[in-house]
Amino acid sequence: MSLLVVGSVAFDSVKTPFGEVDEVLGGSATYFSTAASYFTKVSLVAVVGEDFPEEHLNFLVGRGINIDGIERSAGRTFRWKGEYSYQLNEAKTLDTQLNVFESFHPNLPESYRKVPVVFLANIDPNLQLEVLKQVEKPKLVACDTMNFWIEGKLDALIQTLASVDILIINDGEARELAQEVNLVKAAKKIMAYGPGVLVVKQGEYGALMFNGETIFSAPAFPLEQVFDPTGAGDSFAGGFMGYLATCNEIDDVAIRQAVVYGSTMASFNVEAFSLDRMRALKQEEIKSRFQAFKALTAFENI
Ligand code: AMP
């Protein structure tokens, strides 16, 4: 099944304890679609400004991503600036410039409207809702968000949540959204808004999946080199949703495997700045790290 994503396509300026980059390719939809493109066909909806170089669009096309839904508008591309301390789990946002996203209203190409799997990546929840109104009975809808929108657009976000099957957010956002520090209690509160499945990303501590009946826990891959956590959450979501789009049945077994594929893609992404590691990834590397995850968590019963 093919996959539709709406989210940000951006210029990121990022500082970590290991280096610094200025105005490199980033954005929630960029990371998501690149990771998902290793699994399935992706159609991307976003807006870029006049300053967005063709080479970045060519990169997405080179990954087989359909960019008919990327609009080029007068103005500047979305920009995000963030910084990480040695505590790499959480970015400190220094600046968010919505720019062309401020006046963007997605108008989905005809070929996008029947796509069966939809991912609403981190973006204004009003835009997520506008996309949902234009798709025809998708089989699976998932979304992401962040504190910026939880604090600024809570009503629209709650409306979005009522229409999604799966929510993928990080632990801090889950606590903030639920106004509850205990993650198990927070999961219950969030699922009452709509999603039947909640995936809580915990940075280097892995991810938890709640489906109302069981809880699944996957570690993050213990890496020797972590350069830049930017996009880890979106690459996780890309691997997770990309894999689910290849499954005939989206049951507990598939969702658990998807969590591990998500962790696999996120683990590659953090090994370099921007999308540099994911640009050079091979299918064999994905398969072998997925297997390594299995070995990492396997133990004998007593
Ligand atoms: P993450 O996977 O959570 O590390 O997401 C990082 C990406 O999110 C960066 O490439 C940013 O361009 C993008 N981003 C940051 N803030 C926002 C926002 N408010 N809306 C949409 N995208 C954002």
Short mmCIF file of C-alpha atoms and ligand atoms in Angstrom, two decimals:
data_model
loop_
_atom_site.label_atom_id
_atom_site.label_comp_id
_atom_site.label_asym_id
_atom_site.label_seq_id
_atom_site.Cartn_x
_atom_site.Cartn_y
_atom_site.Cartn_z
CA MET A 1 0.00 0.00 0.00
CA SER A 2 1.24 3.47 -0.69
CA LEU A 3 1.62 6.16 1.90
CA LEU A 4 0.68 9.85 2.01
CA VAL A 5 2.46 12.29 4.33
CA VAL A 6 1.89 15.94 5.16
CA GLY A 7 4.45 17.79 7.26
CA SER A 8 7.27 20.27 7.21
CA VAL A 9 10.03 20.50 4.62
CA ALA A 10 12.61 22.74 6.20
CA PHE A 11 15.99 24.32 6.60
CA ASP A 12 17.40 23.27 9.98
CA SER A 13 20.24 24.88 11.89
CA VAL A 14 21.44 22.48 14.57
CA LYS A 15 24.11 22.48 17.25
CA THR A 16 25.08 19.33 19.14
CA PRO A 17 28.10 18.70 21.40
CA PHE A 18 29.78 17.14 18.33
CA GLY A 19 29.32 19.87 15.74
CA GLU A 20 27.09 22.43 14.15
CA VAL A 21 25.29 22.79 10.80
CA ASP A 22 23.51 25.77 9.27
CA GLU A 23 20.41 25.68 7.07
CA VAL A 24 20.66 22.03 6.07
CA LEU A 25 17.80 19.96 4.67
CA GLY A 26 15.33 18.98 7.41
CA GLY A 27 11.64 18.94 8.27
CA SER A 28 9.30 16.33 9.67
CA ALA A 29 7.98 15.23 6.26
CA THR A 30 11.47 15.09 4.75
CA TYR A 31 12.81 12.72 7.41
CA PHE A 32 9.60 10.72 7.44
CA SER A 33 9.34 10.22 3.69
CA THR A 34 13.02 9.39 3.27
CA ALA A 35 12.82 6.67 5.95
CA ALA A 36 9.49 5.34 4.61
CA SER A 37 10.81 5.28 1.03
CA TYR A 38 12.93 2.24 1.95
CA PHE A 39 9.65 0.31 2.44
CA THR A 40 6.97 1.69 0.12
CA LYS A 41 5.90 4.41 -2.33
CA VAL A 42 5.44 7.77 -0.60
CA SER A 43 3.47 10.84 -1.74
CA LEU A 44 4.48 14.05 0.03
CA VAL A 45 2.37 17.16 0.77
CA ALA A 46 4.19 20.32 1.89
CA VAL A 47 5.14 23.84 0.89
CA VAL A 48 8.57 25.31 0.21
CA GLY A 49 9.66 28.86 -0.55
CA GLU A 50 11.46 30.41 -3.51
CA ASP A 51 14.75 29.82 -1.67
CA PHE A 52 14.44 26.02 -1.66
CA PRO A 53 17.06 24.46 -3.97
CA GLU A 54 16.19 22.02 -6.76
CA GLU A 55 18.92 19.65 -5.51
CA HIS A 56 16.87 18.87 -2.37
CA LEU A 57 13.77 18.15 -4.47
CA ASN A 58 15.88 15.99 -6.78
CA PHE A 59 17.08 14.02 -3.77
CA LEU A 60 13.47 13.24 -2.77
CA VAL A 61 12.57 12.27 -6.35
CA GLY A 62 15.70 10.09 -6.43
CA ARG A 63 14.31 8.18 -3.43
CA GLY A 64 11.17 7.46 -5.49
CA ILE A 65 9.07 9.97 -3.50
CA ASN A 66 6.16 11.60 -5.34
CA ILE A 67 6.53 15.37 -4.88
CA ASP A 68 3.54 16.48 -6.97
CA GLY A 69 2.03 17.64 -3.66
CA ILE A 70 4.92 19.98 -2.81
CA GLU A 71 3.86 23.53 -3.58
CA ARG A 72 6.41 26.27 -4.19
CA SER A 73 5.16 29.62 -2.81
CA ALA A 74 6.43 33.16 -2.80
CA GLY A 75 8.40 33.66 0.41
CA ARG A 76 10.88 31.80 2.58
CA THR A 77 10.96 28.10 3.43
CA PHE A 78 10.12 26.95 7.00
CA ARG A 79 13.15 27.26 9.29
CA TRP A 80 13.92 25.57 12.60
CA LYS A 81 16.90 26.14 14.87
CA GLY A 82 17.69 23.81 17.74
CA GLU A 83 20.38 22.85 20.15
CA TYR A 84 21.21 19.68 22.10
CA SER A 85 23.33 19.40 25.22
CA TYR A 86 25.03 16.12 26.24
CA GLN A 87 21.49 15.10 27.23
CA LEU A 88 20.70 14.28 23.61
CA ASN A 89 17.12 13.24 24.23
CA GLU A 90 15.51 16.63 23.97
CA ALA A 91 16.17 19.50 21.59
CA LYS A 92 15.99 23.03 22.87
CA THR A 93 14.15 24.98 20.17
CA LEU A 94 15.91 28.31 19.64
CA ASP A 95 13.79 29.54 16.73
CA THR A 96 10.81 28.44 14.64
CA GLN A 97 9.96 30.41 11.49
CA LEU A 98 6.78 29.12 9.85
CA ASN A 99 7.27 31.39 6.80
CA VAL A 100 5.40 29.88 3.78
CA PHE A 101 3.54 27.49 6.12
CA GLU A 102 1.72 30.47 7.62
CA SER A 103 -0.55 30.89 4.60
CA PHE A 104 -0.40 27.32 3.24
CA HIS A 105 -3.62 25.42 2.49
CA PRO A 106 -2.94 22.00 1.01
CA ASN A 107 -4.79 21.09 -2.16
CA LEU A 108 -4.14 17.41 -2.74
CA PRO A 109 -3.45 16.26 -6.31
CA GLU A 110 -6.18 13.87 -7.54
CA SER A 111 -3.76 10.92 -7.46
CA TYR A 112 -3.16 11.47 -3.70
CA ARG A 113 -6.79 11.30 -2.56
CA LYS A 114 -7.21 7.52 -2.59
CA VAL A 115 -3.93 6.67 -0.87
CA PRO A 116 -4.78 4.04 1.80
CA VAL A 117 -2.27 4.93 4.52
CA VAL A 118 -1.95 8.51 5.77
CA PHE A 119 0.63 10.04 8.10
CA LEU A 120 0.09 13.52 9.50
CA ALA A 121 3.65 14.45 10.46
CA ASN A 122 4.46 17.23 12.88
CA ILE A 123 2.83 20.39 11.50
CA ASP A 124 -0.02 22.77 12.39
CA PRO A 125 -2.95 20.50 13.37
CA ASN A 126 -5.24 22.68 11.24
CA LEU A 127 -3.26 21.60 8.17
CA GLN A 128 -3.47 17.99 9.36
CA LEU A 129 -7.26 18.39 9.47
CA GLU A 130 -7.36 19.99 6.01
CA VAL A 131 -5.54 16.96 4.58
CA LEU A 132 -7.86 14.53 6.36
CA LYS A 133 -10.87 16.25 4.76
CA GLN A 134 -9.43 15.63 1.28
CA VAL A 135 -8.57 11.93 1.51
CA GLU A 136 -11.14 9.26 0.70
CA LYS A 137 -11.64 6.64 3.41
CA PRO A 138 -8.01 5.76 4.20
CA LYS A 139 -7.45 2.36 5.84
CA LEU A 140 -5.00 3.71 8.41
CA VAL A 141 -4.32 7.21 9.70
CA ALA A 142 -1.51 8.07 12.11
CA CYS A 143 -0.11 11.35 13.36
CA ASP A 144 2.65 13.09 15.27
CA THR A 145 2.79 16.46 16.96
CA MET A 146 5.02 18.45 19.32
CA ASN A 147 4.92 20.81 22.31
CA PHE A 148 4.79 23.84 19.95
CA TRP A 149 1.30 22.73 18.79
CA ILE A 150 0.16 21.23 22.12
CA GLU A 151 0.73 24.67 23.64
CA GLY A 152 -0.45 26.74 20.67
CA LYS A 153 -3.24 24.78 18.90
CA LEU A 154 -4.66 22.33 21.44
CA ASP A 155 -8.29 22.47 20.23
CA ALA A 156 -7.36 21.67 16.62
CA LEU A 157 -5.00 18.94 17.81
CA ILE A 158 -7.76 17.27 19.83
CA GLN A 159 -9.97 17.35 16.73
CA THR A 160 -7.21 15.65 14.72
CA LEU A 161 -6.78 12.99 17.40
CA ALA A 162 -10.45 12.07 17.13
CA SER A 163 -9.81 10.90 13.54
CA VAL A 164 -6.54 9.00 13.90
CA ASP A 165 -5.85 5.32 14.56
CA ILE A 166 -2.28 5.72 15.81
CA LEU A 167 -0.52 8.60 17.58
CA ILE A 168 3.30 8.64 17.68
CA ILE A 169 4.80 11.20 20.08
CA ASN A 170 7.70 11.51 22.49
CA ASP A 171 7.44 11.02 26.24
CA GLY A 172 7.62 14.72 27.16
CA GLU A 173 4.85 15.52 24.68
CA ALA A 174 2.70 12.64 25.98
CA ARG A 175 3.02 13.94 29.53
CA GLU A 176 2.23 17.50 28.44
CA LEU A 177 -0.73 16.48 26.28
CA ALA A 178 -2.26 14.35 29.06
CA GLN A 179 -1.22 16.69 31.88
CA GLU A 180 -0.03 13.55 33.63
CA VAL A 181 3.53 12.53 34.55
CA ASN A 182 2.92 8.79 34.76
CA LEU A 183 3.21 7.44 31.20
CA VAL A 184 0.81 4.51 31.68
CA LYS A 185 -1.87 6.87 32.99
CA ALA A 186 -1.02 9.43 30.31
CA ALA A 187 -1.46 6.75 27.61
CA LYS A 188 -4.98 5.97 28.86
CA LYS A 189 -5.94 9.65 28.82
CA ILE A 190 -4.52 10.22 25.33
CA MET A 191 -6.19 7.14 23.87
CA ALA A 192 -9.52 8.45 25.18
CA TYR A 193 -9.09 11.29 22.63
CA GLY A 194 -9.32 8.76 19.77
CA PRO A 195 -6.21 6.78 18.80
CA GLY A 196 -6.48 3.04 19.48
CA VAL A 197 -2.69 2.73 19.44
CA LEU A 198 -0.20 5.08 21.06
CA VAL A 199 3.55 4.91 20.47
CA VAL A 200 5.65 6.89 22.94
CA LYS A 201 9.23 7.57 21.79
CA GLN A 202 11.76 7.88 24.60
CA GLY A 203 14.90 8.88 22.71
CA GLU A 204 17.86 6.73 23.73
CA TYR A 205 15.58 4.72 26.04
CA GLY A 206 13.56 3.32 23.12
CA ALA A 207 9.82 3.28 22.53
CA LEU A 208 6.66 2.01 24.23
CA MET A 209 3.57 0.91 22.34
CA PHE A 210 0.15 0.89 24.03
CA ASN A 211 -2.93 -0.61 22.40
CA GLY A 212 -5.31 -0.75 25.33
CA GLU A 213 -4.62 -4.45 25.98
CA THR A 214 -0.88 -4.92 25.90
CA ILE A 215 2.25 -2.79 26.18
CA PHE A 216 5.30 -3.45 23.99
CA SER A 217 8.73 -2.05 24.74
CA ALA A 218 11.61 -1.77 22.25
CA PRO A 219 15.03 -0.40 23.18
CA ALA A 220 16.94 2.14 21.15
CA PHE A 221 19.92 0.55 19.43
CA PRO A 222 23.08 1.02 21.55
CA LEU A 223 25.24 3.02 19.14
CA GLU A 224 28.86 3.96 19.50
CA GLN A 225 28.39 7.22 17.59
CA VAL A 226 25.44 9.57 17.91
CA PHE A 227 25.96 12.87 16.10
CA ASP A 228 22.58 14.50 15.72
CA PRO A 229 19.22 13.33 17.11
CA THR A 230 17.29 15.72 14.83
CA GLY A 231 14.73 13.80 12.83
CA ALA A 232 15.03 10.64 14.94
CA GLY A 233 11.31 10.82 15.77
CA ASP A 234 10.31 11.35 12.14
CA SER A 235 12.61 8.60 10.87
CA PHE A 236 11.11 6.33 13.52
CA ALA A 237 7.63 7.18 12.23
CA GLY A 238 8.79 6.65 8.61
CA GLY A 239 10.13 3.17 9.33
CA PHE A 240 7.07 2.33 11.47
CA MET A 241 4.47 3.49 8.93
CA GLY A 242 6.49 2.39 5.89
CA TYR A 243 6.59 -1.15 7.23
CA LEU A 244 2.87 -1.14 8.20
CA ALA A 245 2.01 -0.04 4.66
CA THR A 246 3.53 -3.33 3.41
CA CYS A 247 1.39 -5.48 5.78
CA ASN A 248 -1.91 -7.05 4.72
CA GLU A 249 -3.13 -7.15 8.27
CA ILE A 250 -2.36 -4.46 10.80
CA ASP A 251 -2.53 -6.53 13.97
CA ASP A 252 -0.50 -6.58 17.18
CA VAL A 253 2.24 -8.70 15.56
CA ALA A 254 2.67 -6.23 12.69
CA ILE A 255 2.62 -3.22 15.00
CA ARG A 256 5.35 -4.71 17.22
CA GLN A 257 7.51 -5.40 14.15
CA ALA A 258 6.81 -1.87 12.94
CA VAL A 259 8.06 -0.42 16.25
CA VAL A 260 11.35 -2.27 15.71
CA TYR A 261 11.60 -1.05 12.08
CA GLY A 262 10.95 2.46 13.42
CA SER A 263 13.75 2.10 15.96
CA THR A 264 15.99 0.71 13.20
CA MET A 265 15.50 3.74 10.93
CA ALA A 266 15.88 6.19 13.83
CA SER A 267 19.14 4.51 14.87
CA PHE A 268 20.64 5.09 11.42
CA ASN A 269 19.44 8.67 11.25
CA VAL A 270 21.22 9.81 14.42
CA GLU A 271 24.59 8.59 13.14
CA ALA A 272 25.07 11.76 11.03
CA PHE A 273 23.79 15.32 10.63
CA SER A 274 20.71 16.12 8.53
CA LEU A 275 19.71 13.18 6.28
CA ASP A 276 23.29 12.23 5.49
CA ARG A 277 23.16 8.70 6.93
CA MET A 278 19.77 7.88 5.44
CA ARG A 279 20.92 9.07 2.01
CA ALA A 280 23.49 6.30 1.89
CA LEU A 281 21.56 3.44 3.44
CA LYS A 282 21.35 -0.06 1.93
CA GLN A 283 18.48 -2.55 2.31
CA GLU A 284 20.93 -5.14 3.71
CA GLU A 285 21.94 -2.73 6.48
CA ILE A 286 18.28 -2.25 7.47
CA LYS A 287 17.68 -6.01 7.54
CA SER A 288 20.77 -6.75 9.56
CA ARG A 289 20.06 -4.04 12.17
CA PHE A 290 16.46 -5.32 12.49
CA GLN A 291 17.91 -8.77 13.27
CA ALA A 292 20.40 -7.22 15.70
CA PHE A 293 17.43 -5.74 17.60
CA LYS A 294 16.03 -9.23 17.99
CA ALA A 295 19.31 -10.49 19.41
CA LEU A 296 19.53 -7.47 21.69
CA THR A 297 16.31 -8.29 23.50
CA ALA A 298 16.25 -12.11 23.32
CA PHE A 299 16.52 -14.11 26.53
CA GLU A 300 15.64 -17.62 27.66
CA ASN A 301 12.58 -18.37 29.72
CA ILE A 302 13.21 -19.78 33.21
P1 AMP B 1 12.27 15.25 15.39
O1 AMP B 1 12.08 13.99 14.62
O2 AMP B 1 11.28 15.40 16.47
O3 AMP B 1 13.70 15.46 15.82
O4 AMP B 1 11.92 16.45 14.36
C1 AMP B 1 12.86 17.34 13.86
C2 AMP B 1 12.31 18.07 12.64
O5 AMP B 1 11.07 18.71 12.97
C3 AMP B 1 13.26 19.15 12.17
O6 AMP B 1 13.81 18.77 10.93
C4 AMP B 1 12.41 20.42 12.08
O7 AMP B 1 12.54 21.07 10.84
C5 AMP B 1 10.98 19.95 12.30
N1 AMP B 1 10.21 20.86 13.15
C6 AMP B 1 10.63 21.50 14.28
N2 AMP B 1 9.63 22.26 14.81
C7 AMP B 1 8.55 22.09 14.00
C8 AMP B 1 7.19 22.58 14.01
N3 AMP B 1 6.76 23.42 14.95
N4 AMP B 1 6.36 22.18 13.02
C9 AMP B 1 6.81 21.33 12.07
N5 AMP B 1 8.05 20.83 11.99
C10 AMP B 1 8.92 21.19 12.94
#
